[in-house]
mmCIF file of C-alpha atoms in Angstrom:
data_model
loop_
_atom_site.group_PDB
_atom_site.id
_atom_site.type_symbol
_atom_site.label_atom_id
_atom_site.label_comp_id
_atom_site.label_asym_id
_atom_site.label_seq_id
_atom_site.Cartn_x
_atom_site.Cartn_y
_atom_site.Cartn_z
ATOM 1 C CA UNK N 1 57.216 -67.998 -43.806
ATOM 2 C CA UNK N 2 54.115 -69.247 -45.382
ATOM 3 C CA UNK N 3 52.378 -66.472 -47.429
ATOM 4 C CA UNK N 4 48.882 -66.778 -49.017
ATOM 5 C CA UNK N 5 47.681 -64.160 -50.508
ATOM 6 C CA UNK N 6 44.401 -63.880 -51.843
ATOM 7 C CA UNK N 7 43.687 -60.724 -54.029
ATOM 8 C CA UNK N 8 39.254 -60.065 -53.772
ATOM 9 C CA UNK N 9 38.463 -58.150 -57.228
ATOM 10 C CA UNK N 10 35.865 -56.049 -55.805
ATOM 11 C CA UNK N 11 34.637 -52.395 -56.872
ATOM 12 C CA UNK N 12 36.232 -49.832 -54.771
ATOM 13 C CA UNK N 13 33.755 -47.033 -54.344
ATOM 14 C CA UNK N 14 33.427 -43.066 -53.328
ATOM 15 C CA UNK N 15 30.482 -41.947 -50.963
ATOM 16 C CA UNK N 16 31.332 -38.382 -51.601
ATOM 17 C CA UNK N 17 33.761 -36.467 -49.021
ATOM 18 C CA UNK N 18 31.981 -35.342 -45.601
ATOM 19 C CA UNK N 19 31.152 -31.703 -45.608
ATOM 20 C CA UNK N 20 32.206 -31.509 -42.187
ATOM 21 C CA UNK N 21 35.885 -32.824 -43.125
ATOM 22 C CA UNK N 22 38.165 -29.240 -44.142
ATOM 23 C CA UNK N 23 40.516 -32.041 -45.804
ATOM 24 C CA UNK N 24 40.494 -34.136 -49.348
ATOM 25 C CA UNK N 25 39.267 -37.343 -47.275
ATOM 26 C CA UNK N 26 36.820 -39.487 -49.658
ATOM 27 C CA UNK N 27 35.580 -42.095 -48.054
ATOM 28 C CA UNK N 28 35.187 -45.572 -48.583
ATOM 29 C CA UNK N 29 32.711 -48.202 -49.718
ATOM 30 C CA UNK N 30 31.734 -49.651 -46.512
ATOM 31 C CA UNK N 31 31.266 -53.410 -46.883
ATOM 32 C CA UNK N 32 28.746 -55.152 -44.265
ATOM 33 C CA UNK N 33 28.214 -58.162 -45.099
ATOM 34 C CA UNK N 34 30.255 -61.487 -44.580
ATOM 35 C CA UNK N 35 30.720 -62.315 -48.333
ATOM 36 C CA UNK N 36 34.251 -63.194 -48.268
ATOM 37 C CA UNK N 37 36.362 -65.637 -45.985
ATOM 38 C CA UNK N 38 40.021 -65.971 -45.046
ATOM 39 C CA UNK N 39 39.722 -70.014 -46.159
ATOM 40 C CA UNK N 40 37.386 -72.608 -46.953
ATOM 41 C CA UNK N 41 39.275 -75.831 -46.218
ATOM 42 C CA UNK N 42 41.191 -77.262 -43.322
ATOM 43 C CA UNK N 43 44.915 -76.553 -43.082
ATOM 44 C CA UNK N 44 47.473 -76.560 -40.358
ATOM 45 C CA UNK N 45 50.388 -75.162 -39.904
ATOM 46 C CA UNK N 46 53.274 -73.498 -37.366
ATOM 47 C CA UNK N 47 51.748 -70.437 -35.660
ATOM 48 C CA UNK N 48 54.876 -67.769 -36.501
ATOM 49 C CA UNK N 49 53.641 -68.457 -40.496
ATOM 50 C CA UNK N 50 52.640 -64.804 -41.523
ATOM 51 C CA UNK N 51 49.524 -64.997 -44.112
ATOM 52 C CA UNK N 52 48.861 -61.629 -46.364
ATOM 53 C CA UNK N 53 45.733 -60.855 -47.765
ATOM 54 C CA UNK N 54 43.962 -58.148 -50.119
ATOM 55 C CA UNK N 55 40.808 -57.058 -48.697
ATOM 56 C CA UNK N 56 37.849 -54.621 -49.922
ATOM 57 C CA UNK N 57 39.204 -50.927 -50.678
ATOM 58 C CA UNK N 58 42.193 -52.285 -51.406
ATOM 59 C CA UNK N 59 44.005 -52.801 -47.774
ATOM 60 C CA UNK N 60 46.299 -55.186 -46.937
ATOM 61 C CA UNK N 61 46.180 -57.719 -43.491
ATOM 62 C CA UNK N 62 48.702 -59.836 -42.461
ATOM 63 C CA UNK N 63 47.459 -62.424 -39.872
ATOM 64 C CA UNK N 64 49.898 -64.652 -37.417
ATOM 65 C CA UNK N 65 49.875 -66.532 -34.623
ATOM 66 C CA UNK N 66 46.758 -69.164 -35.630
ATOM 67 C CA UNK N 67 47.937 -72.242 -36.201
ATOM 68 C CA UNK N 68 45.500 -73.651 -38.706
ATOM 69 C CA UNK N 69 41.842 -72.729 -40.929
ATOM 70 C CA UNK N 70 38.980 -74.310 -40.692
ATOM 71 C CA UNK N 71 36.158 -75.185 -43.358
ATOM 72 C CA UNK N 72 33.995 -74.626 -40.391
ATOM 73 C CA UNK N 73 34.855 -71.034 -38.820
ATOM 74 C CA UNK N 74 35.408 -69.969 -42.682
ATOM 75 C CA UNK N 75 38.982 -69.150 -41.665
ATOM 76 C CA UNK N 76 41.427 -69.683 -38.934
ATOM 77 C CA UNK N 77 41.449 -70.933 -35.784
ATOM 78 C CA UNK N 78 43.685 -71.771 -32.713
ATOM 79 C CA UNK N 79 43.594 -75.862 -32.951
ATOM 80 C CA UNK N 80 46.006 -76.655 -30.431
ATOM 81 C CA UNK N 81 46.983 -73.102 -29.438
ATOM 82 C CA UNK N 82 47.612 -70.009 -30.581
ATOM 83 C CA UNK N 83 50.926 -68.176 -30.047
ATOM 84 C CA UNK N 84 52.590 -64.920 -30.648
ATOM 85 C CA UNK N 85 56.685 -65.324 -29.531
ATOM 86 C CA UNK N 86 56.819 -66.432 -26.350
ATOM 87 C CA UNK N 87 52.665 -65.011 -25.736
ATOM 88 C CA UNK N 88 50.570 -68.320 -25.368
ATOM 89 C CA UNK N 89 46.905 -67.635 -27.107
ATOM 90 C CA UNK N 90 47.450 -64.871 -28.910
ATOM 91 C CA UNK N 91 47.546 -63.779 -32.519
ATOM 92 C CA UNK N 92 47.475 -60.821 -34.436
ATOM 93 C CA UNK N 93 45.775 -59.141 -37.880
ATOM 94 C CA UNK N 94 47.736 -55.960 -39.265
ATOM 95 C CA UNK N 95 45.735 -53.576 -41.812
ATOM 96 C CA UNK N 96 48.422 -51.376 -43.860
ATOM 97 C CA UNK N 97 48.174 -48.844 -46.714
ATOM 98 C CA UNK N 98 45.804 -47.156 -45.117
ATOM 99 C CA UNK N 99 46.357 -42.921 -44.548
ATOM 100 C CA UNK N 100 48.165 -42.109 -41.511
ATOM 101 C CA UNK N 101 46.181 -40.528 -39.295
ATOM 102 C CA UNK N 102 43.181 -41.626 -40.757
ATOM 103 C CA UNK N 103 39.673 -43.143 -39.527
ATOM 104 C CA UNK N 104 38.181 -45.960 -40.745
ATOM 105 C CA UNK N 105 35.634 -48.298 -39.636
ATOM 106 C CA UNK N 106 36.122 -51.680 -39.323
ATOM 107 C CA UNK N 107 33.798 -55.016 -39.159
ATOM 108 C CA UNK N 108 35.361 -58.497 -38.004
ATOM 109 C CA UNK N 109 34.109 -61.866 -38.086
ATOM 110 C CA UNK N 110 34.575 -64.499 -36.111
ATOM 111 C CA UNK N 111 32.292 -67.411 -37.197
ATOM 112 C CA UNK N 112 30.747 -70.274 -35.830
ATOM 113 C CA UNK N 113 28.115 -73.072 -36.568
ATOM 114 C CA UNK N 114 25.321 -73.373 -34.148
ATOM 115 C CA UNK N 115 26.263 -76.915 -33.948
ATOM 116 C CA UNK N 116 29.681 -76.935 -32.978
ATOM 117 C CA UNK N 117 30.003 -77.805 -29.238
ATOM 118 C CA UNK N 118 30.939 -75.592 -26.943
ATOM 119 C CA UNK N 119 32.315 -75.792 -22.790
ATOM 120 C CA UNK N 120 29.416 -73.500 -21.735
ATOM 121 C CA UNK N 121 27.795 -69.986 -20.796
ATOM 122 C CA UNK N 122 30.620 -67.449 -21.936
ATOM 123 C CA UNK N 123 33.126 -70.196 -23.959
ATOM 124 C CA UNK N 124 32.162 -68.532 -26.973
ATOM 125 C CA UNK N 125 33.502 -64.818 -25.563
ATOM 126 C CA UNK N 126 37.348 -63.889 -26.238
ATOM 127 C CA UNK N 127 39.670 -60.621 -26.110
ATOM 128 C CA UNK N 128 40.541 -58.191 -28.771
ATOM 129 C CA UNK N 129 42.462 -55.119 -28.484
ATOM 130 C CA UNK N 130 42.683 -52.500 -31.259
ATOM 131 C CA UNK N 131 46.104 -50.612 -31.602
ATOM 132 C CA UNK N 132 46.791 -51.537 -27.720
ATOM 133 C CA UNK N 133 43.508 -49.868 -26.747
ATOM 134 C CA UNK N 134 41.044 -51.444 -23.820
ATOM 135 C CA UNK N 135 39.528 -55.055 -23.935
ATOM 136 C CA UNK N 136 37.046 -55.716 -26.294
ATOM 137 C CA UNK N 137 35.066 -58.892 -25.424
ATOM 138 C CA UNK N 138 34.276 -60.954 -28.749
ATOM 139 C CA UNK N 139 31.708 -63.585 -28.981
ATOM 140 C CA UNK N 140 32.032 -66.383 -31.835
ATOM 141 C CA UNK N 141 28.599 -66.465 -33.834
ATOM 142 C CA UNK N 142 26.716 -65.745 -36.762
ATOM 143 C CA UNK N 143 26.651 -62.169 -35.629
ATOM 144 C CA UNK N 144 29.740 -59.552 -36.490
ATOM 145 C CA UNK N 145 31.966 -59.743 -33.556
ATOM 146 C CA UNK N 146 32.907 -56.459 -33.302
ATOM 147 C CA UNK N 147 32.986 -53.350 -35.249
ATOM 148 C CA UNK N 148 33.923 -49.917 -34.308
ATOM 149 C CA UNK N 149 35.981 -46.966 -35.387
ATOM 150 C CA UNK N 150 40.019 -47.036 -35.619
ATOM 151 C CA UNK N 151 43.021 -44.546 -36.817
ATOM 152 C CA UNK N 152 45.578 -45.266 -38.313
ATOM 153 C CA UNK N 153 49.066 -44.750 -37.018
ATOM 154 C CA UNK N 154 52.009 -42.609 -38.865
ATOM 155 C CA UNK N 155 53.152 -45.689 -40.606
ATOM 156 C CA UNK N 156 49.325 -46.338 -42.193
ATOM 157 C CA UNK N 157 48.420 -49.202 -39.973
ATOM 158 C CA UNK N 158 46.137 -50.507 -37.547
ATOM 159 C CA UNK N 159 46.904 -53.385 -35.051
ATOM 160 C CA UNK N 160 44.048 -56.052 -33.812
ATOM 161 C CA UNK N 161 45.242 -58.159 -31.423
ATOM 162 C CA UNK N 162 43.432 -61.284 -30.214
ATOM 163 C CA UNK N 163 43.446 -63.505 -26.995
ATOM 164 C CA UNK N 164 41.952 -67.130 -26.847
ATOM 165 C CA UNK N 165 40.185 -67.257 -23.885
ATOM 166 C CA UNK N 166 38.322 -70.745 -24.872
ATOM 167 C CA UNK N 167 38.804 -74.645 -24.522
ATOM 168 C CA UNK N 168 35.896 -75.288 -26.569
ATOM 169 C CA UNK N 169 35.850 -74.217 -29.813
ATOM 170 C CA UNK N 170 39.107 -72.516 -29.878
ATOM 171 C CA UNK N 171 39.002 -68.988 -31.061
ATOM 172 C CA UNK N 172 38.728 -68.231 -34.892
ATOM 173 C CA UNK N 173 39.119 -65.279 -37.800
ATOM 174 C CA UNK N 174 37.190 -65.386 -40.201
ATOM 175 C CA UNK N 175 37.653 -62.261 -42.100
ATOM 176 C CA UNK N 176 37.961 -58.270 -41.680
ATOM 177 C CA UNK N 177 37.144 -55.304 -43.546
ATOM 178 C CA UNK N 178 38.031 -51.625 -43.181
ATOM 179 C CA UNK N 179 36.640 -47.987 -44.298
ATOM 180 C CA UNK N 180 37.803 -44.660 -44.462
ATOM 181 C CA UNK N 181 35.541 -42.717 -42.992
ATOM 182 C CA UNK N 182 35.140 -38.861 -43.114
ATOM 183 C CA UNK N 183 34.553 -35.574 -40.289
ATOM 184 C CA UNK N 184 32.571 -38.381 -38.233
ATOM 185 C CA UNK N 185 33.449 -40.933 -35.422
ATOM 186 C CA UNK N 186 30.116 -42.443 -34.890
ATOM 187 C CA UNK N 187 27.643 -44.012 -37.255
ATOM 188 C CA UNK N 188 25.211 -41.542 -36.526
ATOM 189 C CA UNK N 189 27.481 -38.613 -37.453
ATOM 190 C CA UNK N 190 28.450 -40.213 -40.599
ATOM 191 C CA UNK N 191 27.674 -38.643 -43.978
ATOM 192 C CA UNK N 192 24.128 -39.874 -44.657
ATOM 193 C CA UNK N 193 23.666 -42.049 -41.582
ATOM 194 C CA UNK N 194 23.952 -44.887 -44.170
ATOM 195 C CA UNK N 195 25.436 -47.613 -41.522
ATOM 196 C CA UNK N 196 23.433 -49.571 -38.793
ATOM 197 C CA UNK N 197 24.490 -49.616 -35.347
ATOM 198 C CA UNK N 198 24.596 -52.919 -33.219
ATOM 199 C CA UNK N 199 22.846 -54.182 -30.510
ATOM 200 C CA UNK N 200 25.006 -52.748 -27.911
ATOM 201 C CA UNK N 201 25.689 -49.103 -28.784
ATOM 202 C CA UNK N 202 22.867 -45.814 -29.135
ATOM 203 C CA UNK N 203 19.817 -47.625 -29.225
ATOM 204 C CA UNK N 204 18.029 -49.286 -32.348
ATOM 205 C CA UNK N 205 20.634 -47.262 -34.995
ATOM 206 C CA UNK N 206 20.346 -45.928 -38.023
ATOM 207 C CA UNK N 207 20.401 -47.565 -41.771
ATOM 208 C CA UNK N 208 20.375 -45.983 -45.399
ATOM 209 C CA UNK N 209 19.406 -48.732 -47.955
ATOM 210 C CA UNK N 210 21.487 -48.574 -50.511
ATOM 211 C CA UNK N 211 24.272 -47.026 -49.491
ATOM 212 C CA UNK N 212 26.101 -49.474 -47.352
ATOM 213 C CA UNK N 213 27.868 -52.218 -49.988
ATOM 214 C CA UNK N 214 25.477 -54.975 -49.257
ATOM 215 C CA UNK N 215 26.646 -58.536 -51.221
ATOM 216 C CA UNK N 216 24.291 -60.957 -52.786
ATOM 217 C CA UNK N 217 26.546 -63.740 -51.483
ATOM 218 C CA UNK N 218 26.635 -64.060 -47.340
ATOM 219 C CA UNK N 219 28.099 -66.992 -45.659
ATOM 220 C CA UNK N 220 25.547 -66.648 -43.090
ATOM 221 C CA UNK N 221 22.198 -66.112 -44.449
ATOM 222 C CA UNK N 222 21.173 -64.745 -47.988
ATOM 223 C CA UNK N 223 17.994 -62.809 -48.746
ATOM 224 C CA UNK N 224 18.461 -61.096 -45.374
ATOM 225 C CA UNK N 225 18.727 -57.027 -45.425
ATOM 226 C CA UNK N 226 21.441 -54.912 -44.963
ATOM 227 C CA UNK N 227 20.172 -53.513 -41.571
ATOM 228 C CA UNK N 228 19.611 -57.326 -40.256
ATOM 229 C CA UNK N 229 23.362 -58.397 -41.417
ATOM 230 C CA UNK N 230 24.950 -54.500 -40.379
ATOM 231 C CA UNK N 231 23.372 -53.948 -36.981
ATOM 232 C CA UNK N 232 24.300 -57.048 -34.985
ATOM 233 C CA UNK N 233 27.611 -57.417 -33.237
ATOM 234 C CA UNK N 234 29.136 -56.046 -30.591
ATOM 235 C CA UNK N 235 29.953 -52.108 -30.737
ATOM 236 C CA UNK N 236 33.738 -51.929 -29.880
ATOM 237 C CA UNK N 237 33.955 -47.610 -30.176
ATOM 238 C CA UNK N 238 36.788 -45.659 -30.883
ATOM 239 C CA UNK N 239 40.838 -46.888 -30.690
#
C-alpha cells in the first residue's frame, strides 16, 4: 500500500469543558476554515492504496478508494473511477483516536474551481454517509460540503463514506477536520454558541468571534470572516 502521511503542526487547544457535560470531556479547538489540503499536485495511482494523514487535534484519517489528487480540487479525486472492493464509485475517509463514544463535529471539503466544467444542474451534488447513517447530498464548491455532528464508535472511530454520482468533474476530497464537542449536539447548544450554522439548518446561526480557530491562510478566499467561511455548507445533523 501507498502511505503518505502528512503530520500538520498546529496548536491543539481547550475551550473549557461544557457545564452541562457530568464527565471530564474538554473539548476541542474547532477549526473552520480550509487552511490545509490533502495535496497540491497531480498524482495517480491504484484506488485500494490506503493514504494516512494527521489532522488538527491530533486525529488520524485514512482515505481509499480515489484513484488520484488533483492540484485543482486541492486533494483527491475519482479520475477514471473510484472503487472500494468490488463497489464501483465509492471511497472512504476513517477518523481514529478519537474517544469512544464521543461527539465531535466535523467540517469536509470538497473543492472546486468555478471554472472547471461541469455536465449540468446537479453534476456537482454526490453522496456521503457518516458511520452508515442516511444520505447526505454533497455539492463540490467553494462552500464546506457538509458539516454536522458524529460519535464515535467503541473502537474510537468514525466512518465517511462517499459515492460519485458525477461524469463531470468527478468527485473530490479535499480535506476534513474533527472536534470533540461537549453536553451539546447542535451549534446552538454548544458552550458559548461560538460556531456558525450553514445555510440549510436553524435559520441565520450563531457566531462567537474569536473563539472558533479561524486561519490567516484559506485556500478559498483570505480576509474573509470566520462567520462568512463557518456558516456555508450544507448541514448534515447528527450520525
Amino acid at each position: 500500500y501507498y502511505t503518505a502521511t502528512w503530520t500538520w503542526l498546529l496548536a491543539l487547544g481547550a475551550l473549557g469543558a461544557s457545564s452541562t457535560d457530568a464527565s471530564t470531556c474538554i473539548p476541542d479547538k474547532d477549526h473552520v476554515t480550509f487552511q490545509s489540503a490533502f495535496s497540491t499536485i497531480d498524482t495517480r495511482f491504484p484506488a485500494d492504496d490506503v493514504h494516512t494523514f494527521t489532522i488538527q487535534n491530533g486525529y488520524t484519517v485514512t482515505v481509499t478508494g480515489f484513484d488520484s489528487t488533483r492540484a485543482i480540487g486541492y486533494g483527491f479525486r475519482c479520475f477514471d473511477h473510484c472503487q472500494l472492493g468490488e463497489e464501483r464509485n465509492k471511497a472512504r475517509a476513517t477518523a481514529s483516536g478519537l474517544e469512544p463514544g464521543g461527539r465531535y463535529r466535523y467540517r469536509l471539503w470538497q473543492w472546486r474551481e468555478f471554472e472547471e466544467p461541469s455536465s449540468g444542474k446537479g453534476s456537482l451534488d454526490n453522496s456521503l454517509y457518516v458511520n452508515g447513517g442516511e444520505e447526505i447530498v454533497t455539492t463540490m464548491g467553494y462552500d464546506t460540503a457538509a458539516y454536522g455532528y458524529a460519535t464515535a464508535t467503541a473502537e474510537g472511530t468514525i466512518e465517511f463514506l462517499f459515492e460519485d454520482t458525477n461524469l463531470v468533474p468527478r468527485m473530490g476530497f479535499s480535506w476534513i477536520v474533527l472536534a470533540r464537542v461537549c453536553g451539546c449536539t447542535t451549534d446552538r447548544e454548544c458552550p458559548g454558541g461560538e460556531l456558525c450554522e450553514g445555510m440549510s439548518t436553524e435559520g441565520e446561526g450563531v457566531c462567537t468571534p474569536g473563539a472558533a480557530e479561524c486561519a490567516d491562510v484559506d485556500h478559498r478566499v483570505d480576509g474573509s470572516t470566520c462567520k462568512s467561511l463557518a456558516g456555508s455548507g450544507t448541514y448534515a445533523g447528527n450520525a
